[in-house]
Short mmCIF file of C-alpha atoms in Angstrom, two decimals:
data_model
loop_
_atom_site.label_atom_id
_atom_site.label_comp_id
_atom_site.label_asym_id
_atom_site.label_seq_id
_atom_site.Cartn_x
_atom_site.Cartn_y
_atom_site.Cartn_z
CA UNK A 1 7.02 -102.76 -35.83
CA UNK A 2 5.40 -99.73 -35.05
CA UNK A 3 4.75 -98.81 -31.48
CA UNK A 4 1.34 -99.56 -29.89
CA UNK A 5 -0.65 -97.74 -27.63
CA UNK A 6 -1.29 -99.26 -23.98
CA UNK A 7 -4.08 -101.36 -23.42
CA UNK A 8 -4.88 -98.72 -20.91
CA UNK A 9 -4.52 -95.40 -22.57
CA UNK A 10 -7.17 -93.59 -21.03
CA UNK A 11 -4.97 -93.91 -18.05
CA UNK A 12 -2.38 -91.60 -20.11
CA UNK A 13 -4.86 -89.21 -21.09
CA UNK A 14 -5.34 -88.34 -17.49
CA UNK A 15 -1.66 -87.89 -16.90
CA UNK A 16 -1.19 -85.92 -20.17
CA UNK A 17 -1.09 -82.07 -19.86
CA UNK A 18 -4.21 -80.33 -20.08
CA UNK A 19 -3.30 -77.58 -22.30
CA UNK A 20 -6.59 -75.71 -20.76
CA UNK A 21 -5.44 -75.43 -17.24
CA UNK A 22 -1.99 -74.53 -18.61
CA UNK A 23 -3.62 -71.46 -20.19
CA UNK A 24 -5.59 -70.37 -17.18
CA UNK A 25 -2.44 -70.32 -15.40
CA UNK A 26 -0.50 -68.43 -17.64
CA UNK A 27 -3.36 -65.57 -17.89
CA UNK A 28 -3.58 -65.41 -13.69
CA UNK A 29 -0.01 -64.42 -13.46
CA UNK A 30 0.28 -61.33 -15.69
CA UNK A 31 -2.89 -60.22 -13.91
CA UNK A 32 -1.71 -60.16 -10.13
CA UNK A 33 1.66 -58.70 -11.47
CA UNK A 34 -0.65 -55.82 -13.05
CA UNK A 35 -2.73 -55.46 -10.28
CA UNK A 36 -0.24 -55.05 -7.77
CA UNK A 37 2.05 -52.27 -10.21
CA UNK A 38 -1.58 -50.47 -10.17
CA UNK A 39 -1.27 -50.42 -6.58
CA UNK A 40 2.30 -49.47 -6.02
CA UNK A 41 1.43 -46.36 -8.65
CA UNK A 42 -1.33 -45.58 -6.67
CA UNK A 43 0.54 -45.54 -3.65
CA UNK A 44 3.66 -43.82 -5.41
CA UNK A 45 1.21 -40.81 -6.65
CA UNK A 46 -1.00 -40.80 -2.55
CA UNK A 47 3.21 -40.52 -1.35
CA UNK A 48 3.98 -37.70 -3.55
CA UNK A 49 0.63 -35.32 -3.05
CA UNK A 50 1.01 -35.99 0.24
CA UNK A 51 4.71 -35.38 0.43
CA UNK A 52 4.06 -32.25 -2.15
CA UNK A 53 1.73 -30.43 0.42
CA UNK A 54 3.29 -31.20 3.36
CA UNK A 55 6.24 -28.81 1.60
CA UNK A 56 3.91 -26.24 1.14
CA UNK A 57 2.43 -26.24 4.31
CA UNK A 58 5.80 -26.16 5.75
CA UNK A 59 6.97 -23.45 3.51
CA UNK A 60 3.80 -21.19 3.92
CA UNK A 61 4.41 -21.85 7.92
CA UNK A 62 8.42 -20.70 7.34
CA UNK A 63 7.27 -17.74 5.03
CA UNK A 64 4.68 -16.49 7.98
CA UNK A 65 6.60 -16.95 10.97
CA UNK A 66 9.44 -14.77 9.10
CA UNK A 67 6.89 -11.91 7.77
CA UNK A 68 5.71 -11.71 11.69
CA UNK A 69 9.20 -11.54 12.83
CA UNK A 70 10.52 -8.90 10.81
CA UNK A 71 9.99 -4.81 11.09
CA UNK A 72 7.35 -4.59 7.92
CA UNK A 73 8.98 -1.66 5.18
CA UNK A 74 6.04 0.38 3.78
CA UNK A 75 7.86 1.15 0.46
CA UNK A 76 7.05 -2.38 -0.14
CA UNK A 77 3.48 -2.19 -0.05
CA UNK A 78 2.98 0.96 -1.79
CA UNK A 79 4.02 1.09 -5.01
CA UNK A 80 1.91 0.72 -8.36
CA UNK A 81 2.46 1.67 -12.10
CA UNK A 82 2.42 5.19 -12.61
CA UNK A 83 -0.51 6.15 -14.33
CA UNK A 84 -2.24 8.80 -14.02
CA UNK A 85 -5.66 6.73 -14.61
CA UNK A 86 -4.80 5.85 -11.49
CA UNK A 87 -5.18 9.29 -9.68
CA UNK A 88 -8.70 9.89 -10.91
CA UNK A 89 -10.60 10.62 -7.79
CA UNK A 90 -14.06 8.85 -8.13
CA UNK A 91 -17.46 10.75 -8.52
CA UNK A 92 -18.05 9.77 -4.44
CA UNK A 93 -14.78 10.93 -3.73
CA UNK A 94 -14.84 14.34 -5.44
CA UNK A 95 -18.02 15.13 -3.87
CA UNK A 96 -16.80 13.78 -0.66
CA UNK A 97 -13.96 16.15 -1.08
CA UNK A 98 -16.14 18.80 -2.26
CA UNK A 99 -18.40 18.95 0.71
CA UNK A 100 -15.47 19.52 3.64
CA UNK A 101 -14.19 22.65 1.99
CA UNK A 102 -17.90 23.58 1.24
CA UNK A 103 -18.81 23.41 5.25
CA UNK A 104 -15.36 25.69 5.76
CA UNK A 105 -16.26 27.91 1.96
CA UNK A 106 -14.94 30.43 1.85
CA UNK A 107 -11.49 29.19 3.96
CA UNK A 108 -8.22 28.69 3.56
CA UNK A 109 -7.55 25.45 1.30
CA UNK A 110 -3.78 24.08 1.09
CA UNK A 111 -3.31 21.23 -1.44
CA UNK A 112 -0.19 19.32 -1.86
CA UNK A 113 -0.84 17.80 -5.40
CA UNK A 114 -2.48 19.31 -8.68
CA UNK A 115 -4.36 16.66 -10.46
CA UNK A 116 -6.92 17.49 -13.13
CA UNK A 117 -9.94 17.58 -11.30
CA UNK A 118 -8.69 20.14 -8.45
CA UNK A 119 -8.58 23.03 -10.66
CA UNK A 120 -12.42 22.93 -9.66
CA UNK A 121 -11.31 23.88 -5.76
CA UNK A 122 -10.66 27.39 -6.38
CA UNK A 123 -14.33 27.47 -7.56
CA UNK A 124 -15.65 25.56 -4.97
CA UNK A 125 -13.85 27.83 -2.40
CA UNK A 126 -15.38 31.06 -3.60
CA UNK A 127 -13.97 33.80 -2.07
CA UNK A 128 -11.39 31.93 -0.10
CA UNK A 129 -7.27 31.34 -0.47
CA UNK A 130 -6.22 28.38 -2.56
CA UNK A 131 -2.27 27.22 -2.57
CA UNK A 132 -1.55 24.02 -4.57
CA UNK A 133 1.81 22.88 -4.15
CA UNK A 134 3.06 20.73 -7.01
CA UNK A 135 6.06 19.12 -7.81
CA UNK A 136 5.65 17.95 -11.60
CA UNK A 137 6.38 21.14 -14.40
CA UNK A 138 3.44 19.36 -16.77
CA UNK A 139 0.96 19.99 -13.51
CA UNK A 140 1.42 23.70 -13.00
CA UNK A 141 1.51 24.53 -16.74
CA UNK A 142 -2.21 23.67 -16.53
CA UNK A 143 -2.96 25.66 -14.04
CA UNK A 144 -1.02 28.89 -15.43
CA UNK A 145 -4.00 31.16 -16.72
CA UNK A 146 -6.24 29.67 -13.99
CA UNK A 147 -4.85 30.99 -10.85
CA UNK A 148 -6.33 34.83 -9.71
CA UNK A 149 -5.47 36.86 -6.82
CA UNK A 150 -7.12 33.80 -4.15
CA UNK A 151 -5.57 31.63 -5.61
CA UNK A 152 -1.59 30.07 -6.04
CA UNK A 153 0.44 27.62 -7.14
CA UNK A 154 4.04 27.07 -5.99
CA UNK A 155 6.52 24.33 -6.99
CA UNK A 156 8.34 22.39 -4.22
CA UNK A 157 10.84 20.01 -4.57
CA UNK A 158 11.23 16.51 -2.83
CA UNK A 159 14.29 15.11 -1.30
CA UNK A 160 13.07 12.31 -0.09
CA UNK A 161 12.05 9.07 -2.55
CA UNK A 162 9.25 6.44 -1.48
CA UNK A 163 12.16 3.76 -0.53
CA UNK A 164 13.08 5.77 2.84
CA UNK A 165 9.68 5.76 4.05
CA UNK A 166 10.91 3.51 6.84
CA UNK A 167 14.41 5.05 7.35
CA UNK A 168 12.64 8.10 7.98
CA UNK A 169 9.60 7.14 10.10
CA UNK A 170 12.19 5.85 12.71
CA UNK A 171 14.38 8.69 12.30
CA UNK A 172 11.10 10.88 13.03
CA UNK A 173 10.29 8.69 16.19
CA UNK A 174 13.65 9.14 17.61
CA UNK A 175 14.54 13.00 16.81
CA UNK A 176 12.81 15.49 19.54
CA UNK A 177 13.38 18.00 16.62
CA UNK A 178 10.51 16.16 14.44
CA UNK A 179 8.12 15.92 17.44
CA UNK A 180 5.31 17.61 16.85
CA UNK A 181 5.05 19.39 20.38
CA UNK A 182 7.60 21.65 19.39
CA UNK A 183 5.43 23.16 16.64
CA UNK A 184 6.25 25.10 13.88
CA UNK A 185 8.46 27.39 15.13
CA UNK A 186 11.63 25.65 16.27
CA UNK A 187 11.15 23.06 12.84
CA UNK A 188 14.44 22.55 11.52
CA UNK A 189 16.58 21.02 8.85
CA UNK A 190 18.00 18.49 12.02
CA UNK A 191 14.34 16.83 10.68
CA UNK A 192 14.93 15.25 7.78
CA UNK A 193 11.28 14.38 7.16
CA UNK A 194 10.65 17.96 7.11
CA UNK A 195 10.25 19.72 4.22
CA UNK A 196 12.33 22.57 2.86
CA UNK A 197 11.92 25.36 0.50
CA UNK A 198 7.94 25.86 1.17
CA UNK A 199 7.00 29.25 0.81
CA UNK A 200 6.54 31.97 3.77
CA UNK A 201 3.08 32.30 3.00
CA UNK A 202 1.74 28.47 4.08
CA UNK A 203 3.99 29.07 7.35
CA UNK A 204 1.74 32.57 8.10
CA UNK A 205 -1.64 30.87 7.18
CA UNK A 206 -4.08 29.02 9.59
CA UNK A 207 -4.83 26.44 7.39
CA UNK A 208 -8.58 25.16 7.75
CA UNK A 209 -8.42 22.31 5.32
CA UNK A 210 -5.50 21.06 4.23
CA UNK A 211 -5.61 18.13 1.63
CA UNK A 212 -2.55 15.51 0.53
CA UNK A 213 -2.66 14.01 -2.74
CA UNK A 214 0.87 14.80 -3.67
CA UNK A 215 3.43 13.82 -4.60
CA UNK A 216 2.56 10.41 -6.49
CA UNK A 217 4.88 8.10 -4.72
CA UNK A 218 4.20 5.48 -6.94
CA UNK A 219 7.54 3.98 -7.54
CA UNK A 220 10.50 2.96 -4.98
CA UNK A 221 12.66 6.06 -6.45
CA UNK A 222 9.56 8.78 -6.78
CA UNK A 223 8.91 11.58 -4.22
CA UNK A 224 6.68 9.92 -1.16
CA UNK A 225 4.34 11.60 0.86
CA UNK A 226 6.12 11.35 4.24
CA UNK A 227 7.09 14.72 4.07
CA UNK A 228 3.82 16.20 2.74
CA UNK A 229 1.81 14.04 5.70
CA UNK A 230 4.32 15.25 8.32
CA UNK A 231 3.87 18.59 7.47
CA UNK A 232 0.44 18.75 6.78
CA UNK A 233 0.31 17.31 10.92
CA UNK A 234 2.54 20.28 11.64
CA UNK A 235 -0.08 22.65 10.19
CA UNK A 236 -2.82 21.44 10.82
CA UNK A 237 -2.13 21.87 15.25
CA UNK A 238 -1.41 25.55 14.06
CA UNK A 239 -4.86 25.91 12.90
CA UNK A 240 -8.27 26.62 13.93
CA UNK A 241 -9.56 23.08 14.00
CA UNK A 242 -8.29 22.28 10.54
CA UNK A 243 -9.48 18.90 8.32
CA UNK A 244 -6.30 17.30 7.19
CA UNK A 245 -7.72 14.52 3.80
CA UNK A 246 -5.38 12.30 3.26
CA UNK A 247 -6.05 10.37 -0.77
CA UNK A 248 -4.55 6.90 -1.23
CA UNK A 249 -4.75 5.45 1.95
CA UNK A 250 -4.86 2.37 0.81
CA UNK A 251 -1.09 2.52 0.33
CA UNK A 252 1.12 1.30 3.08
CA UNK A 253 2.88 4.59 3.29
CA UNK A 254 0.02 6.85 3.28
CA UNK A 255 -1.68 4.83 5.46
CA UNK A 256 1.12 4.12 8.61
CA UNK A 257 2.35 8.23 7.81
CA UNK A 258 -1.64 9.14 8.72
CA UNK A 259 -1.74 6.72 11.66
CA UNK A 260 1.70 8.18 12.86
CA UNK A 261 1.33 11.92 12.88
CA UNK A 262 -2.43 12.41 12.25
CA UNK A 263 -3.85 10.13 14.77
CA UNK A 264 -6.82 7.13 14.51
CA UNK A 265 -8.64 9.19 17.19
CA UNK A 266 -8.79 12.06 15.04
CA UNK A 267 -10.29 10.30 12.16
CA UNK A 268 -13.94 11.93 11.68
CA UNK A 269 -15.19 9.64 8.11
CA UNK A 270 -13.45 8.43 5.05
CA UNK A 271 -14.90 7.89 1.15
CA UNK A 272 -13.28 5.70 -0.94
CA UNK A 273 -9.38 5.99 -1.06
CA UNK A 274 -10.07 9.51 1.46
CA UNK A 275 -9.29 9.96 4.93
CA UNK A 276 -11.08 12.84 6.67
CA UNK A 277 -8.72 13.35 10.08
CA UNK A 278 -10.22 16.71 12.19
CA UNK A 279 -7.34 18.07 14.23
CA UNK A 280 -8.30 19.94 17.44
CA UNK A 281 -6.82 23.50 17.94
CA UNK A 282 -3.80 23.99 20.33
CA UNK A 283 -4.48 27.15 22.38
CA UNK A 284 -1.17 27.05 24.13
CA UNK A 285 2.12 26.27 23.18
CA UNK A 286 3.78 26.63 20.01
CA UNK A 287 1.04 24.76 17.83
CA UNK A 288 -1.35 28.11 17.97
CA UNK A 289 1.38 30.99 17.51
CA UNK A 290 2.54 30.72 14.38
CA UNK A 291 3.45 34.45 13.82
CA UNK A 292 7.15 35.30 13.31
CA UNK A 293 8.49 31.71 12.11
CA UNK A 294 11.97 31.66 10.88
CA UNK A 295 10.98 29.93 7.96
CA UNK A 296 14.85 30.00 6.89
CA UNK A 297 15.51 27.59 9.55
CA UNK A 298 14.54 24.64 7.11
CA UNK A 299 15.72 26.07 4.08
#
């Protein structure tokens, strides 16, 4: 005989699963378990950023207290490609150029350097003496056919790359024989930022402007200027008030050299990538007399 149902079956009906409430349950669960792996990524990612710039900040911190604590190298800080688009003095900056030997015209004008646009000195100097000194063959072929009686062109030679810049501004802070009391005439080879082989005739001129573009010291192993600023200083206290211009000051190496042996306090105006120094005239010692100097000394 076939089972029958209880008198009471509505009794059972309550006590039977309710397949609703079973389903609401089973949806709640995968939610919270979703919401809280939301939150533990979101607190993963806030753990990392944060964790990611505290490193930085830590390593920028590290990077700057070493920088501060360590003698700076200026052959660091001065070198660019070497192109000569680079060495085109603006229109501000020729003119600026232009009107210190025009205050002096006609003078005696000393350039270390022959780019392009300084075969125009000569002119500009009317009636004055012009000596470019130039290290690079391809610069003084352009100026062969130019030069007349006022005006010369020798080629010097550099010992001396950008990379000892340093090396040799300590070695010229330490050696009495670089000091630049002792003037022209007891410069010897003992200074090795001096430079050698110049001719006799910029040692017998009073130089009124002289102006340092040259070499290009562009690279770690190209000529620097160290030598050329040094000895433009040297000069320049010979002189009768002569305006050493510095170009490319803002190069670590031009810039410390000009702070080193030309002076801030002699620093008169600046255009562009020029600095305009005005050295005052020594009147006793062995700046002024500059007659009879064995130039063979640095030879």
């Amino acid at each position: 005989m076939p089972p029958q149902e209880p008198a009471n079956s509505s009794f059972f009906h309550i006590l039977s699963p309710k397949p609703a409430l079973n389903l609401t349950k089973t949806i709640q669960k995968p939610s919270l378990k979703m919401s809280l792996s939301k939150r533990k990524l979101i607190l993963i990612l806030i753990f990392i950023l944060v964790s990611a710039s505290l490193v930085r900040v830590l390593r920028i911190t590290i990077t700057t207290s070493y920088i501060l604590n360590i003698e700076p190298d200026p052959n660091t800080s001065n070198m660019r490609p070497n192109t000569y688009g680079d060495k085109m003095l603006s229109e501000k900056e020729l003119r600026f150029l232009s009107d210190i030997i025009l205050q002096k015209s006609p003078c005696n004008l000393l350039v270390f350097g022959l780019e392009d646009q300084y075969l125009k000195l000569p002119a500009i100097n009317e009636g004055g003496k012009t000596i470019f000194l130039e290290d690079r063959p391809e610069k003084l072929i352009k100026m062969t056919g130019n030069a007349n009686g006022s005006t010369q062109v020798f080629r010097i030679r550099y010992k001396t790359s950008a990379k000892e810049a340093y090396k040799l501004l300590k070695h010229a802070r330490t050696h009495s024989s670089c000091s630049l009391r002792s003037g022209i005439r007891t410069l010897t080879a003992k200074c090795k930022i001096a430079l050698t082989g110049l001719p006799k005739e910029v040692f017998k001129t009073k130089w009124d402007v002289i102006v340092v573009d040259g070499p290009g010291g562009d690279s770690p192993e190209s000529p620097g200027r160290m030598g050329a600023i040094y000895m433009a200083s040297v000069l320049a206290r010979a002189g009768n008030g002569t305006n050493v211009v510095v170009h490319d000051v803002d190069r670590m190496i031009e810039k410390w050299f000009s702070w080193e042996f030309l002076s801030e306090k002699n620093l008169v105006s600046s255009k562009g990538k020029f600095w305009n120094f005005k050295i005052a005239q020594k009147k006793k010692g062995g700046f002024f007399e500059t007659t009879g100097v064995k130039v063979n000394n640095i030879r």
